[in-house]
Amino acid sequence: MPGEVLIAYATKYGSTAEVAAAIAKTFEEEGVAVELLDVRSVRDLGDYRAVVLGVPLYNARMLRVGRRFLARHLRALAEMPVEVFALGPLGDEEKDVIVPQKQLDRSLRRWPEIRPLSTALFGGVIDQSKLRFPDKHAPPLKQFFPTTDVRDWQAIESWAIGVLDQLKPKL
Ligand SMILES: Cc1cc2nc3c(=O)[nH]c(=O)nc-3n(C[C@H](O)[C@H](O)[C@H](O)COP(=O)(O)O)c2cc1C
């Protein structure tokens, strides 16, 4: 549908997809039509007016399918309003965010053509019961037992509303 905003997410264990769905819900409640898709299902950006990309950090950079999405759609993304959020930090103190923030910034610098109107970094999730090989054996993750979920839903909603204010005049 013309005028739609694409909310595309990369995810391995689902937490980023859930944040993307919450952002989509906020957009819809504010009367903005969205399409919510896994990045791997996006064929063409031609009909969208703006893109919100959600991607988790893994091993110090954006998850590979997220990077592939940026590379594949680089030309279109360089010409349209783009907003980016990432999941990563597994603690909610300031010190927990410093390294993931650097990882996100460095990862995005690889695509200078894409200039997000805003970027956000939200706390992530570790659920030991879901982790598959080899993630299960990553030693730094052992301390997050059995489940750590530091997603701040209020911060996520506030960011979505701020993003809507930025995007509405451009839709
Ligand atoms: C194997 C593994 C490696 C991770 N590496 C990082 C990292 O380098 N930096 C970071 O900030 N978060 C890292 N995380 C945390 C994830 O970004 C977080 O768990 C996120 O919520 C996962 O998103 P998903 O459920 O959508 O896959 C890692 C998580 C796992 C399981």
mmCIF file of C-alpha atoms and ligand atoms in Angstrom:
data_model
loop_
_atom_site.group_PDB
_atom_site.id
_atom_site.type_symbol
_atom_site.label_atom_id
_atom_site.label_comp_id
_atom_site.label_asym_id
_atom_site.label_seq_id
_atom_site.Cartn_x
_atom_site.Cartn_y
_atom_site.Cartn_z
ATOM 1 C CA MET A 1 0.000 0.000 0.000
ATOM 2 C CA PRO A 2 1.518 3.386 -0.913
ATOM 3 C CA GLY A 3 2.467 5.419 2.112
ATOM 4 C CA GLU A 4 3.290 2.391 4.189
ATOM 5 C CA VAL A 5 6.237 2.298 6.514
ATOM 6 C CA LEU A 6 8.277 -0.890 6.408
ATOM 7 C CA ILE A 7 9.321 -2.169 9.800
ATOM 8 C CA ALA A 8 11.956 -4.782 9.025
ATOM 9 C CA TYR A 9 13.713 -6.843 11.658
ATOM 10 C CA ALA A 10 16.650 -9.205 11.802
ATOM 11 C CA THR A 11 16.496 -11.744 14.616
ATOM 12 C CA LYS A 12 17.996 -15.014 15.758
ATOM 13 C CA TYR A 13 15.956 -15.792 18.886
ATOM 14 C CA GLY A 14 12.941 -13.507 18.482
ATOM 15 C CA SER A 15 13.523 -10.652 20.930
ATOM 16 C CA THR A 16 14.180 -8.078 18.193
ATOM 17 C CA ALA A 17 11.088 -9.281 16.316
ATOM 18 C CA GLU A 18 8.998 -8.645 19.442
ATOM 19 C CA VAL A 19 10.352 -5.111 19.749
ATOM 20 C CA ALA A 20 9.630 -4.504 16.054
ATOM 21 C CA ALA A 21 6.057 -5.734 16.593
ATOM 22 C CA ALA A 22 5.604 -3.341 19.533
ATOM 23 C CA ILE A 23 6.844 -0.433 17.396
ATOM 24 C CA ALA A 24 4.483 -1.492 14.586
ATOM 25 C CA LYS A 25 1.585 -1.488 17.061
ATOM 26 C CA THR A 26 2.445 2.041 18.226
ATOM 27 C CA PHE A 27 2.549 3.234 14.600
ATOM 28 C CA GLU A 28 -0.828 1.649 13.856
ATOM 29 C CA GLU A 29 -2.389 3.153 16.967
ATOM 30 C CA GLU A 30 -1.229 6.538 15.667
ATOM 31 C CA GLY A 31 -2.908 5.865 12.308
ATOM 32 C CA VAL A 32 0.225 5.081 10.292
ATOM 33 C CA ALA A 33 0.037 2.005 8.038
ATOM 34 C CA VAL A 34 2.951 -0.371 8.450
ATOM 35 C CA GLU A 35 4.223 -3.600 7.055
ATOM 36 C CA LEU A 36 6.145 -5.732 9.542
ATOM 37 C CA LEU A 37 8.556 -8.159 7.887
ATOM 38 C CA ASP A 38 11.595 -10.284 8.608
ATOM 39 C CA VAL A 39 14.464 -8.716 6.626
ATOM 40 C CA ARG A 40 14.843 -11.985 4.724
ATOM 41 C CA SER A 41 11.335 -11.594 3.267
ATOM 42 C CA VAL A 42 11.854 -8.086 1.910
ATOM 43 C CA ARG A 43 12.188 -8.071 -1.870
ATOM 44 C CA ASP A 44 11.931 -4.447 -2.887
ATOM 45 C CA LEU A 45 11.701 -1.135 -1.054
ATOM 46 C CA GLY A 46 10.071 0.629 -3.994
ATOM 47 C CA ASP A 47 6.588 1.069 -2.502
ATOM 48 C CA TYR A 48 7.571 2.107 1.011
ATOM 49 C CA ARG A 49 7.836 5.699 2.173
ATOM 50 C CA ALA A 50 10.212 4.994 5.056
ATOM 51 C CA VAL A 51 12.026 2.094 6.700
ATOM 52 C CA VAL A 52 12.517 1.271 10.355
ATOM 53 C CA LEU A 53 15.199 -1.400 10.709
ATOM 54 C CA GLY A 54 15.627 -3.437 13.892
ATOM 55 C CA VAL A 55 18.750 -5.539 14.305
ATOM 56 C CA PRO A 56 20.472 -7.242 17.231
ATOM 57 C CA LEU A 57 24.194 -7.101 17.975
ATOM 58 C CA TYR A 58 26.056 -10.379 17.818
ATOM 59 C CA ASN A 59 29.788 -10.791 18.242
ATOM 60 C CA ALA A 60 30.417 -7.053 18.234
ATOM 61 C CA ARG A 61 28.419 -6.163 15.148
ATOM 62 C CA MET A 62 24.985 -6.255 13.623
ATOM 63 C CA LEU A 63 23.546 -9.701 12.949
ATOM 64 C CA ARG A 64 24.588 -10.850 9.503
ATOM 65 C CA VAL A 65 21.096 -10.888 7.955
ATOM 66 C CA GLY A 66 20.739 -7.247 9.023
ATOM 67 C CA ARG A 67 24.028 -6.340 7.348
ATOM 68 C CA ARG A 68 22.920 -8.181 4.232
ATOM 69 C CA PHE A 69 19.674 -6.201 4.180
ATOM 70 C CA LEU A 70 21.623 -2.923 4.297
ATOM 71 C CA ALA A 71 24.005 -4.051 1.568
ATOM 72 C CA ARG A 72 21.248 -5.387 -0.708
ATOM 73 C CA HIS A 73 19.030 -2.299 -0.450
ATOM 74 C CA LEU A 74 21.778 0.298 -0.112
ATOM 75 C CA ARG A 75 20.716 2.440 -3.072
ATOM 76 C CA ALA A 76 17.089 2.694 -2.016
ATOM 77 C CA LEU A 77 17.928 3.227 1.656
ATOM 78 C CA ALA A 78 20.293 6.064 0.786
ATOM 79 C CA GLU A 79 17.347 7.935 -0.769
ATOM 80 C CA MET A 80 14.635 7.431 1.838
ATOM 81 C CA PRO A 81 13.958 8.158 5.515
ATOM 82 C CA VAL A 82 15.539 5.413 7.615
ATOM 83 C CA GLU A 83 15.383 4.781 11.351
ATOM 84 C CA VAL A 84 17.472 2.130 13.080
ATOM 85 C CA PHE A 85 17.165 0.388 16.421
ATOM 86 C CA ALA A 86 19.426 -2.283 17.803
ATOM 87 C CA LEU A 87 19.237 -4.740 20.694
ATOM 88 C CA GLY A 88 22.330 -5.771 22.592
ATOM 89 C CA PRO A 89 23.110 -4.674 26.147
ATOM 90 C CA LEU A 90 22.288 -7.296 28.758
ATOM 91 C CA GLY A 91 22.379 -4.967 31.732
ATOM 92 C CA ASP A 92 20.526 -1.710 32.270
ATOM 93 C CA GLU A 93 23.306 0.364 33.779
ATOM 94 C CA GLU A 94 25.165 3.047 31.874
ATOM 95 C CA LYS A 95 28.359 0.985 31.793
ATOM 96 C CA ASP A 96 26.518 -1.901 30.100
ATOM 97 C CA VAL A 97 25.684 0.277 27.124
ATOM 98 C CA ILE A 98 29.113 1.753 26.335
ATOM 99 C CA VAL A 99 30.566 -1.177 24.407
ATOM 100 C CA PRO A 100 27.361 -2.109 22.499
ATOM 101 C CA GLN A 101 26.932 1.553 21.515
ATOM 102 C CA LYS A 102 30.438 1.547 20.017
ATOM 103 C CA GLN A 103 29.684 -1.726 18.247
ATOM 104 C CA LEU A 104 26.515 -0.293 16.737
ATOM 105 C CA ASP A 105 28.180 2.970 15.684
ATOM 106 C CA ARG A 106 31.100 1.132 14.102
ATOM 107 C CA SER A 107 28.775 -1.274 12.328
ATOM 108 C CA LEU A 108 26.695 1.570 10.856
ATOM 109 C CA ARG A 109 29.780 3.496 9.730
ATOM 110 C CA ARG A 110 30.300 0.804 7.111
ATOM 111 C CA TRP A 111 27.373 2.308 5.190
ATOM 112 C CA PRO A 112 27.950 6.076 5.145
ATOM 113 C CA GLU A 113 25.384 6.363 2.331
ATOM 114 C CA ILE A 114 22.655 5.507 4.838
ATOM 115 C CA ARG A 115 21.986 8.347 7.233
ATOM 116 C CA PRO A 116 19.412 7.252 9.817
ATOM 117 C CA LEU A 117 17.222 10.066 11.144
ATOM 118 C CA SER A 118 17.713 8.450 14.520
ATOM 119 C CA THR A 119 19.253 5.354 16.013
ATOM 120 C CA ALA A 120 18.400 3.689 19.306
ATOM 121 C CA LEU A 121 19.988 0.955 21.352
ATOM 122 C CA PHE A 122 17.730 -1.127 23.580
ATOM 123 C CA GLY A 123 18.479 -3.821 26.135
ATOM 124 C CA GLY A 124 18.297 -7.378 24.866
ATOM 125 C CA VAL A 125 17.326 -10.857 25.989
ATOM 126 C CA ILE A 126 19.206 -14.034 26.813
ATOM 127 C CA ASP A 127 17.064 -17.120 27.343
ATOM 128 C CA GLN A 128 19.373 -20.056 28.037
ATOM 129 C CA SER A 129 16.619 -22.533 27.239
ATOM 130 C CA LYS A 130 16.443 -21.234 23.658
ATOM 131 C CA LEU A 131 20.133 -20.846 22.831
ATOM 132 C CA ARG A 132 21.406 -23.217 20.179
ATOM 133 C CA PHE A 133 24.898 -24.413 19.401
ATOM 134 C CA PRO A 134 27.380 -22.653 19.394
ATOM 135 C CA ASP A 135 25.730 -19.712 21.212
ATOM 136 C CA LYS A 136 24.943 -22.025 24.118
ATOM 137 C CA HIS A 137 28.636 -22.379 24.870
ATOM 138 C CA ALA A 138 29.657 -18.714 24.624
ATOM 139 C CA PRO A 139 31.297 -18.294 28.078
ATOM 140 C CA PRO A 140 30.301 -14.628 28.667
ATOM 141 C CA LEU A 141 26.632 -15.581 28.393
ATOM 142 C CA LYS A 142 26.700 -18.154 31.221
ATOM 143 C CA GLN A 143 26.155 -15.441 33.841
ATOM 144 C CA PHE A 144 22.710 -14.623 32.386
ATOM 145 C CA PHE A 145 20.867 -17.534 33.918
ATOM 146 C CA PRO A 146 18.220 -18.712 33.241
ATOM 147 C CA THR A 147 16.699 -15.691 31.497
ATOM 148 C CA THR A 148 17.695 -12.050 31.321
ATOM 149 C CA ASP A 149 15.356 -9.588 29.630
ATOM 150 C CA VAL A 150 16.325 -5.945 29.893
ATOM 151 C CA ARG A 151 14.039 -4.566 27.222
ATOM 152 C CA ASP A 152 12.578 -1.291 28.475
ATOM 153 C CA TRP A 153 9.143 -1.225 26.844
ATOM 154 C CA GLN A 154 8.487 2.328 27.916
ATOM 155 C CA ALA A 155 11.733 3.541 26.305
ATOM 156 C CA ILE A 156 10.821 1.570 23.178
ATOM 157 C CA GLU A 157 7.392 3.201 22.975
ATOM 158 C CA SER A 158 8.846 6.678 23.555
ATOM 159 C CA TRP A 159 11.358 6.131 20.764
ATOM 160 C CA ALA A 160 8.577 4.930 18.428
ATOM 161 C CA ILE A 161 6.543 8.061 19.138
ATOM 162 C CA GLY A 162 9.580 10.300 18.530
ATOM 163 C CA VAL A 163 10.257 8.491 15.276
ATOM 164 C CA LEU A 164 6.639 8.987 14.202
ATOM 165 C CA ASP A 165 6.972 12.729 14.761
ATOM 166 C CA GLN A 166 10.044 12.711 12.517
ATOM 167 C CA LEU A 167 8.456 10.567 9.818
ATOM 168 C CA LYS A 168 4.895 11.901 9.609
ATOM 169 C CA PRO A 169 5.792 15.031 7.601
ATOM 170 C CA LYS A 170 7.678 12.830 5.133
ATOM 171 C CA LEU A 171 4.904 10.284 4.513
HETATM 172 C C1 LIG B 1 26.032 -15.594 20.970
HETATM 173 C C2 LIG B 1 25.613 -14.199 21.331
HETATM 174 C C3 LIG B 1 26.477 -13.137 21.079
HETATM 175 C C4 LIG B 1 26.098 -11.818 21.423
HETATM 176 N N1 LIG B 1 26.979 -10.797 21.176
HETATM 177 C C5 LIG B 1 26.626 -9.525 21.532
HETATM 178 C C6 LIG B 1 27.525 -8.441 21.290
HETATM 179 O O1 LIG B 1 28.614 -8.592 20.762
HETATM 180 N N2 LIG B 1 27.145 -7.208 21.691
HETATM 181 C C7 LIG B 1 25.938 -6.971 22.297
HETATM 182 O O2 LIG B 1 25.667 -5.833 22.653
HETATM 183 N N3 LIG B 1 25.049 -7.981 22.486
HETATM 184 C C8 LIG B 1 25.373 -9.251 22.134
HETATM 185 N N4 LIG B 1 24.487 -10.275 22.340
HETATM 186 C C9 LIG B 1 23.155 -9.982 22.922
HETATM 187 C C10 LIG B 1 22.068 -9.957 21.842
HETATM 188 O O3 LIG B 1 22.176 -8.824 21.037
HETATM 189 C C11 LIG B 1 20.714 -10.008 22.558
HETATM 190 O O4 LIG B 1 20.614 -11.246 23.178
HETATM 191 C C12 LIG B 1 19.528 -9.774 21.615
HETATM 192 O O5 LIG B 1 18.364 -9.567 22.404
HETATM 193 C C13 LIG B 1 19.328 -10.936 20.666
HETATM 194 O O6 LIG B 1 18.338 -10.634 19.729
HETATM 195 P P1 LIG B 1 17.396 -11.729 19.024
HETATM 196 O O7 LIG B 1 16.630 -12.448 20.127
HETATM 197 O O8 LIG B 1 16.492 -10.928 18.161
HETATM 198 O O9 LIG B 1 18.270 -12.664 18.251
HETATM 199 C C14 LIG B 1 24.832 -11.581 22.004
HETATM 200 C C15 LIG B 1 23.957 -12.662 22.219
HETATM 201 C C16 LIG B 1 24.325 -13.946 21.890
HETATM 202 C C17 LIG B 1 23.357 -15.071 22.116
#
